[in-house]
Coordinates of C-alpha atoms and ligand atoms in Angstrom, one line a residue:
M138 CA 13.7 -20.3 -56.2
G139 CA 13.0 -18.0 -59.2
L140 CA 9.7 -16.1 -59.8
E141 CA 8.4 -18.5 -62.4
E142 CA 9.0 -21.5 -60.2
R143 CA 7.1 -19.9 -57.5
S144 CA 3.9 -19.3 -59.5
L145 CA 4.2 -22.8 -60.8
A146 CA 4.2 -24.2 -57.4
Q147 CA 1.0 -22.4 -56.6
T148 CA -1.1 -23.2 -59.6
G149 CA 0.2 -26.9 -59.9
P150 CA -1.4 -29.7 -57.9
R151 CA -0.9 -29.3 -54.1
P152 CA 1.7 -31.6 -52.8
E153 CA 1.3 -33.0 -49.4
R154 CA 3.2 -31.6 -46.5
P155 CA 4.8 -34.5 -44.8
H156 CA 4.4 -32.9 -41.3
A157 CA 0.9 -31.8 -41.7
R158 CA -0.3 -35.3 -40.7
A159 CA 0.9 -34.9 -37.0
D160 CA -0.1 -37.5 -34.6
W161 CA -3.3 -36.3 -32.7
K162 CA -3.0 -39.2 -30.3
Q163 CA 0.5 -37.9 -29.4
M164 CA -1.1 -34.4 -28.8
L165 CA -3.9 -35.9 -26.7
G166 CA -1.6 -38.0 -24.7
I167 CA 0.7 -34.9 -23.7
G168 CA -2.6 -32.9 -23.0
I169 CA -3.8 -35.6 -20.6
V170 CA -0.5 -36.0 -18.8
A171 CA -0.1 -32.2 -18.6
S172 CA -3.6 -31.8 -17.2
I173 CA -3.3 -34.3 -14.6
L174 CA -0.1 -32.7 -13.4
G175 CA -1.5 -29.5 -13.4
V176 CA -4.6 -30.5 -11.6
V177 CA -2.4 -32.3 -8.9
A178 CA -0.1 -29.2 -8.4
G179 CA -3.3 -27.1 -8.2
L180 CA -4.7 -29.2 -5.3
L181 CA -1.5 -29.6 -3.5
I182 CA -0.6 -25.9 -3.4
D183 CA -1.7 -24.3 -0.1
W184 CA -3.6 -21.4 -1.4
F185 CA -5.4 -20.3 1.8
P186 CA -4.5 -19.8 5.5
I187 CA -6.0 -22.1 8.1
A188 CA -9.8 -22.3 7.9
A189 CA -11.6 -20.7 10.8
S190 CA -15.3 -20.5 10.0
N191 CA -18.1 -22.8 8.9
E192 CA -18.1 -21.0 5.4
A193 CA -14.6 -21.8 4.7
K194 CA -15.2 -25.5 4.1
P195 CA -17.7 -25.3 1.1
I196 CA -15.7 -22.2 -0.3
D197 CA -12.5 -24.2 -0.4
T198 CA -14.3 -27.2 -2.0
L199 CA -15.7 -24.8 -4.6
W200 CA -12.1 -23.7 -5.2
D201 CA -11.0 -27.1 -5.6
V202 CA -13.7 -28.0 -8.1
L203 CA -13.0 -24.8 -10.0
I204 CA -9.2 -26.0 -10.2
I205 CA -10.3 -29.4 -11.5
A206 CA -12.5 -28.0 -14.2
S207 CA -10.4 -25.0 -15.3
V208 CA -6.7 -26.4 -15.3
P209 CA -7.5 -29.0 -18.0
V210 CA -9.0 -26.2 -20.2
F211 CA -6.0 -24.0 -19.8
V212 CA -3.4 -26.9 -20.2
G213 CA -5.3 -28.2 -23.2
V214 CA -5.3 -24.9 -25.1
C215 CA -1.7 -24.3 -24.2
V216 CA -0.6 -28.0 -25.5
V217 CA -2.6 -27.4 -28.8
V218 CA -0.9 -24.1 -29.4
L219 CA 2.6 -25.4 -28.5
F220 CA 2.1 -28.7 -30.3
S221 CA 1.0 -26.8 -33.5
V222 CA 3.8 -24.5 -33.2
I223 CA 6.2 -27.2 -33.0
K224 CA 4.7 -29.9 -35.2
F225 CA 3.4 -27.8 -38.0
R226 CA 6.0 -25.2 -38.3
M227 CA 7.0 -24.3 -41.8
R228 CA 10.2 -26.3 -42.9
D229 CA 12.7 -25.3 -45.6
G230 CA 11.2 -25.6 -49.1
E231 CA 7.5 -25.4 -47.7
E232 CA 7.2 -21.7 -48.3
E233 CA 4.6 -22.0 -51.1
L234 CA 2.7 -25.1 -49.7
D235 CA -0.5 -25.2 -48.0
G236 CA -2.8 -27.7 -46.4
P237 CA -6.1 -28.9 -47.9
P238 CA -8.8 -26.3 -47.9
I239 CA -11.4 -27.0 -45.2
H240 CA -14.9 -25.5 -45.1
G241 CA -16.3 -25.8 -41.7
N242 CA -17.1 -28.8 -39.7
T243 CA -20.5 -28.7 -38.2
R244 CA -20.0 -31.5 -35.7
L245 CA -16.9 -30.1 -34.4
E246 CA -18.5 -26.7 -34.0
V247 CA -21.4 -27.9 -32.0
I248 CA -18.9 -29.8 -29.8
W249 CA -16.7 -26.9 -29.1
T250 CA -19.7 -24.8 -28.3
A251 CA -21.5 -27.3 -26.2
I252 CA -18.8 -28.3 -23.8
P253 CA -17.8 -24.8 -22.6
A254 CA -21.5 -24.0 -22.4
I255 CA -22.1 -27.0 -20.1
L256 CA -19.1 -26.4 -18.1
L257 CA -20.0 -22.7 -17.5
V258 CA -23.6 -23.3 -16.6
G259 CA -22.7 -26.2 -14.4
L260 CA -19.9 -24.2 -12.4
C261 CA -22.1 -21.1 -12.2
T262 CA -24.9 -23.1 -10.7
Y263 CA -22.6 -24.8 -8.2
A264 CA -21.1 -21.4 -7.2
F265 CA -24.6 -19.8 -6.7
I266 CA -25.7 -22.9 -4.5
V267 CA -22.5 -22.4 -2.3
L268 CA -23.1 -18.6 -2.2
E269 CA -26.7 -19.1 -1.2
D270 CA -25.6 -21.6 1.4
V271 CA -22.9 -19.3 3.1
E272 CA -25.2 -16.4 3.1
K273 CA -28.1 -18.2 4.7
A274 CA -29.5 -16.4 7.8
Q275 CA -29.3 -18.2 11.0
A276 CA -30.9 -18.1 14.3
N277 CA -29.2 -16.1 17.2
T278 CA -27.2 -14.1 14.9
M279 CA -25.1 -11.4 16.6
E280 CA -24.7 -8.2 14.5
V281 CA -21.4 -6.5 14.6
R282 CA -20.9 -3.2 12.9
V283 CA -17.7 -2.6 11.2
V284 CA -16.5 0.9 10.4
G285 CA -13.5 1.3 7.9
E286 CA -11.8 4.7 7.6
Q287 CA -8.3 5.8 6.4
F288 CA -6.5 3.7 7.9
A289 CA -8.3 1.8 10.7
W290 CA -11.2 -0.4 11.6
T291 CA -13.6 0.0 14.4
F292 CA -15.9 -2.5 15.7
F293 CA -19.3 -1.8 17.4
Y294 CA -21.1 -4.4 19.4
P295 CA -24.7 -4.3 20.7
N296 CA -24.6 -3.6 24.4
P297 CA -25.9 -7.0 26.1
D298 CA -27.9 -5.0 28.6
G299 CA -30.5 -4.5 25.7
S300 CA -30.5 -0.9 25.8
G301 CA -30.0 -0.7 22.2
E302 CA -26.6 1.2 22.7
E303 CA -23.4 0.1 21.0
I304 CA -20.2 -0.6 22.6
A305 CA -17.0 0.2 20.5
A306 CA -14.0 -2.0 20.4
T307 CA -11.1 0.4 20.3
R308 CA -7.9 -1.6 20.4
G309 CA -7.9 -2.9 16.7
E310 CA -9.3 -6.2 17.9
L311 CA -12.4 -7.9 16.7
Y312 CA -13.5 -10.2 19.5
L313 CA -15.8 -12.9 18.4
P314 CA -17.4 -15.8 20.4
V315 CA -16.6 -19.2 18.7
N316 CA -19.5 -21.0 16.9
Q317 CA -21.7 -17.8 17.1
P318 CA -23.3 -16.8 13.7
I319 CA -22.3 -13.3 13.1
K320 CA -23.6 -10.7 10.7
F321 CA -21.1 -8.0 9.9
N322 CA -22.6 -4.6 8.8
L323 CA -19.9 -2.7 6.8
Q324 CA -19.7 1.1 6.6
A325 CA -16.9 3.4 5.5
K326 CA -16.6 6.8 6.6
D327 CA -14.5 8.2 3.6
V328 CA -13.5 6.1 0.6
L329 CA -14.1 2.4 -0.2
H330 CA -12.5 -0.1 2.0
D331 CA -12.8 -3.9 1.9
F332 CA -13.3 -6.0 5.1
W333 CA -11.4 -9.2 4.7
V334 CA -10.5 -12.0 7.2
P335 CA -8.8 -14.5 5.0
A336 CA -9.2 -17.4 7.6
F337 CA -12.9 -16.6 7.4
R338 CA -12.8 -16.7 3.5
M339 CA -15.5 -14.0 3.2
K340 CA -14.8 -10.4 2.1
K341 CA -16.9 -7.5 1.0
D342 CA -16.4 -3.8 -0.1
A343 CA -17.4 -1.2 2.6
V344 CA -19.0 1.6 0.7
P345 CA -19.5 5.2 2.0
G346 CA -23.1 6.2 2.3
M347 CA -24.4 2.6 2.6
T348 CA -24.5 -0.5 4.8
V349 CA -23.3 -3.8 3.3
S350 CA -23.5 -7.1 5.1
Y351 CA -22.1 -10.7 5.2
R352 CA -22.4 -13.5 7.5
V353 CA -19.8 -15.8 9.0
T354 CA -19.7 -18.2 11.9
P355 CA -16.2 -18.6 13.3
N356 CA -15.5 -22.0 14.4
R357 CA -12.0 -22.1 15.7
I358 CA -10.6 -20.3 18.7
G359 CA -7.4 -18.2 17.7
R360 CA -6.1 -14.8 16.4
Y361 CA -6.5 -14.2 12.6
P362 CA -5.4 -11.1 10.6
I363 CA -8.0 -8.6 9.3
V364 CA -6.8 -6.7 6.2
C365 CA -8.4 -4.0 4.0
A366 CA -8.6 -5.5 0.6
E367 CA -9.5 -2.3 -1.5
L368 CA -6.5 0.1 -2.1
C369 CA -7.8 3.1 -0.1
G370 CA -4.9 5.4 0.1
L371 CA -1.2 5.7 1.2
G372 CA -1.7 4.0 4.6
H373 CA -3.7 1.1 3.0
A374 CA -1.1 -1.5 3.8
T375 CA -1.2 -0.6 7.5
M376 CA -5.0 -0.9 7.6
R377 CA -4.7 -4.1 9.6
A378 CA -6.5 -5.4 12.8
T379 CA -7.0 -8.9 14.5
A380 CA -9.8 -11.0 14.7
V381 CA -9.7 -12.8 18.2
V382 CA -11.9 -15.8 18.4
V383 CA -12.5 -16.8 21.9
S384 CA -14.7 -19.0 24.0
R385 CA -18.3 -17.7 24.9
E386 CA -17.3 -17.0 28.5
D387 CA -14.3 -15.1 27.5
F388 CA -16.2 -13.1 25.1
D389 CA -18.9 -12.2 27.6
A390 CA -16.2 -11.2 30.1
W391 CA -14.6 -9.0 27.4
L392 CA -17.8 -7.4 26.3
E393 CA -18.6 -6.8 30.0
E394 CA -15.4 -5.1 30.4
Q395 CA -15.9 -2.9 27.2
A396 CA -19.3 -1.9 28.5
N397 CA -18.0 -0.9 31.9
P398 CA -14.4 -0.1 31.6
P399 CA -12.7 -0.1 34.9
E400 CA -12.4 3.3 36.5
P401 CA -9.1 4.9 35.7
T402 CA -7.3 5.0 39.1
P403 CA -6.7 8.7 39.9
A404 CA -2.9 9.3 40.3
A405 CA -2.8 9.5 44.1
G406 CA -0.5 12.2 45.8
G407 CA 2.8 12.5 44.4
G408 CA 2.8 10.0 41.9
G409 CA 1.1 12.1 39.2
G410 CA 1.8 11.4 35.5
S411 CA 2.8 7.9 35.6
G412 CA -0.8 6.6 35.4
A413 CA -1.3 8.8 32.2
A414 CA 2.0 7.5 30.9
A415 CA 1.0 3.9 31.2
D416 CA -2.3 4.6 29.5
G417 CA -0.6 6.5 26.8
K418 CA 1.6 3.6 26.1
Q419 CA -1.4 1.3 25.7
L420 CA -3.0 3.7 23.5
F421 CA 0.3 4.1 21.4
T422 CA 0.5 0.3 20.9
A423 CA -3.1 0.0 19.9
N424 CA -3.3 3.0 17.5
C425 CA 0.2 4.3 16.4
A426 CA 2.7 1.4 16.5
S427 CA 1.8 0.2 13.0
C428 CA 3.2 3.5 11.4
H429 CA 5.6 4.7 14.0
T430 CA 9.0 3.4 15.6
L431 CA 9.1 4.1 19.4
S432 CA 11.6 1.9 21.3
D433 CA 9.6 2.4 24.7
A434 CA 6.6 0.8 23.1
G435 CA 8.5 -1.7 21.1
A436 CA 7.0 -0.3 17.9
N437 CA 8.8 -0.4 14.7
G438 CA 6.4 1.0 12.1
T439 CA 8.1 2.8 9.4
T440 CA 5.2 4.7 7.5
G441 CA 5.5 7.6 9.6
P442 CA 8.6 9.3 11.3
N443 CA 10.7 7.5 13.8
L444 CA 9.5 9.2 17.1
D445 CA 12.6 8.2 18.9
E446 CA 14.5 10.5 16.6
T447 CA 12.1 13.3 15.9
L448 CA 10.5 14.0 19.2
P449 CA 13.4 14.7 21.6
G450 CA 13.3 18.4 22.2
Q451 CA 9.5 18.8 21.5
D452 CA 7.4 19.4 24.5
A453 CA 4.0 17.7 25.3
A454 CA 2.0 20.7 23.9
A455 CA 3.9 20.5 20.5
I456 CA 3.4 16.7 20.3
R457 CA -0.2 17.2 21.3
T458 CA -0.8 19.2 18.1
S459 CA 1.1 16.8 16.0
I460 CA -1.4 14.3 17.1
A461 CA -4.7 16.1 17.1
E462 CA -4.0 18.1 14.1
P463 CA -1.4 16.2 12.0
S464 CA -1.9 18.2 8.9
V465 CA -0.9 21.6 10.7
E466 CA 2.7 20.8 10.1
I467 CA 3.9 18.1 7.8
V468 CA 7.2 16.5 8.8
D469 CA 9.7 16.9 5.9
G470 CA 9.8 13.9 3.6
Y471 CA 6.4 12.5 4.6
T472 CA 2.9 12.9 3.1
N473 CA -0.1 13.7 5.1
I474 CA -1.6 10.3 5.8
M475 CA -1.8 10.3 9.5
P476 CA -5.5 10.1 10.6
N477 CA -6.8 13.4 11.8
D478 CA -9.5 12.3 14.1
Y479 CA -7.6 11.0 17.0
E480 CA -9.4 13.6 19.2
Q481 CA -12.6 12.3 18.5
R482 CA -11.7 8.5 18.6
L483 CA -9.7 8.6 21.7
G484 CA -11.1 11.8 23.5
A485 CA -9.1 14.8 24.5
E486 CA -7.8 12.8 27.5
G487 CA -6.6 10.1 25.2
V488 CA -4.6 12.5 23.1
D489 CA -3.4 14.3 26.3
A490 CA -2.1 10.9 27.7
L491 CA -0.4 10.1 24.4
A492 CA 1.2 13.6 24.3
E493 CA 2.5 13.3 27.9
Y494 CA 3.6 9.7 27.4
L495 CA 5.5 10.6 24.2
A496 CA 7.1 13.6 25.6
E497 CA 8.2 11.6 28.7
V498 CA 9.8 8.7 26.9
T499 CA 11.6 10.8 24.3
K500 CA 12.9 13.4 26.7
E501 CA 16.6 14.2 26.1
G502 CA 19.2 13.1 28.4
Ligands
LIG1412 C1 -1.2 5.6 9.0 C2 0.0 5.9 9.6 C3 0.1 6.7 10.9 C4 -0.6 6.4 12.2 C5 -1.5 5.2 12.3 C6 -0.1 7.4 12.9 N1 0.7 8.3 12.5 FE1 1.7 9.7 13.3 N2 2.5 10.3 11.6 C7 2.3 9.7 10.3 C8 3.0 10.4 9.3 C9 3.2 9.9 7.8 C10 3.5 11.5 9.8 C11 4.3 12.6 9.2 C12 3.4 13.6 8.4 C13 2.7 14.5 9.5 O1 3.5 15.2 10.1 O2 1.6 14.5 9.5 C14 3.2 11.5 11.3 C15 3.6 12.4 12.3 C16 3.4 12.3 13.7 C17 4.1 13.1 14.7 C18 4.8 14.2 14.4 C19 6.2 13.8 14.4 C20 7.4 14.9 14.3 O3 8.3 14.5 14.0 O4 7.1 15.9 14.7 C21 3.6 12.6 15.9 C22 4.1 13.2 17.2 C23 2.7 11.5 15.6 N3 2.7 11.2 14.2 C24 2.1 10.7 16.6 C25 1.2 9.7 16.4 C26 0.5 9.1 17.3 C27 0.5 9.3 18.9 C28 -0.4 8.2 16.6 C29 -1.5 7.3 17.4 C30 -2.5 8.0 18.0 C31 0.0 8.2 15.3 N4 0.9 9.2 15.1 C32 -0.7 7.4 14.3 C33 1.7 8.4 10.1 C34 0.8 7.8 11.1
LIG1413 CU1 -8.9 0.6 3.6

């Protein structure tokens, strides 16, 4: 096409573009079918683990409603865009053509402003109602203090003797009686963490320097993973624990045991050491197995050194230093992410027991 011809096409009467009159009914049909498929897929996908709290049901319903409301919007936009790209694309010879000029359409603009506004206000109101509902205070609530630190959770329970003292659960397990309303009071010792039990559906940040709470009522006996949902450092992925929901009787028995731990049987006569070793193994499984490999304890963590390989040849005193003050000497190829407060958490005896145990089970020969 020469230059003159081109300017002629621009000034002359606008010829119709045959493809510009695409069939909007066809577009609507495709949109509806695609939306239905999208919504069905969204509802069929198993997004969440098993529901184990009273709060889970309204939250899952809210999720489904959001899927039903938002998938058609997403699909609708995609269909209009793709349909336009395919149907209204420029064909050969149409380089100079243009559609009829349009100057606004008030009715259309009112509609496309009003529909999203109604949708948004409606969904916000509904979500707010659900939030109010799941956060409602309930009678006979038991408060559990949850403390996050790099990279572990500790749980503190009110002593049932009413003394106002707290009982700490030290084994990385959060025991909860079934059907008991719980209020978690979250705290953080060092950096931001986030206390999340996916099966309960609730989660909240634990912020250093303040106490944040949320409520849940576990309603299903079982064991559920607890994860930290806020990137908190190199060991973040290992910051896991287990929520153990048990019957009221089992819980009372467990709490009683935590309040009055059985006296450690003093190693009698010649049998010295084996008691400490057994205790050390328990401590290891509860505190260290997530990061270290140790065949005697069946542990296969890989964040820290494989202790079967690195400990032979080290005596209990050297191992003790590695546990109590891990930053004194950093093993080659590793960063210093091992928690450095085991002496406070497990007591001097706990660290002694661990060191003796490790020295014993990794002895050469
Ligand atoms: C968050 C992960 C993590 C946890 C939990 C952890 N460690 Fe470590 N550990 C490491 C890393 C990483 C190193 C290597 C860096 C260093 O030496 O500080 C290490 C080093 C060690 C060493 C020195 C190893 C050597 O080759 O000299 C010992 C011993 C040890 N840990 C024992 C323990 C014990 C016992 C526990 C539980 C009370 C524990 N660790 C918990 C990550 C961890
Ligand atoms: Cu964390």
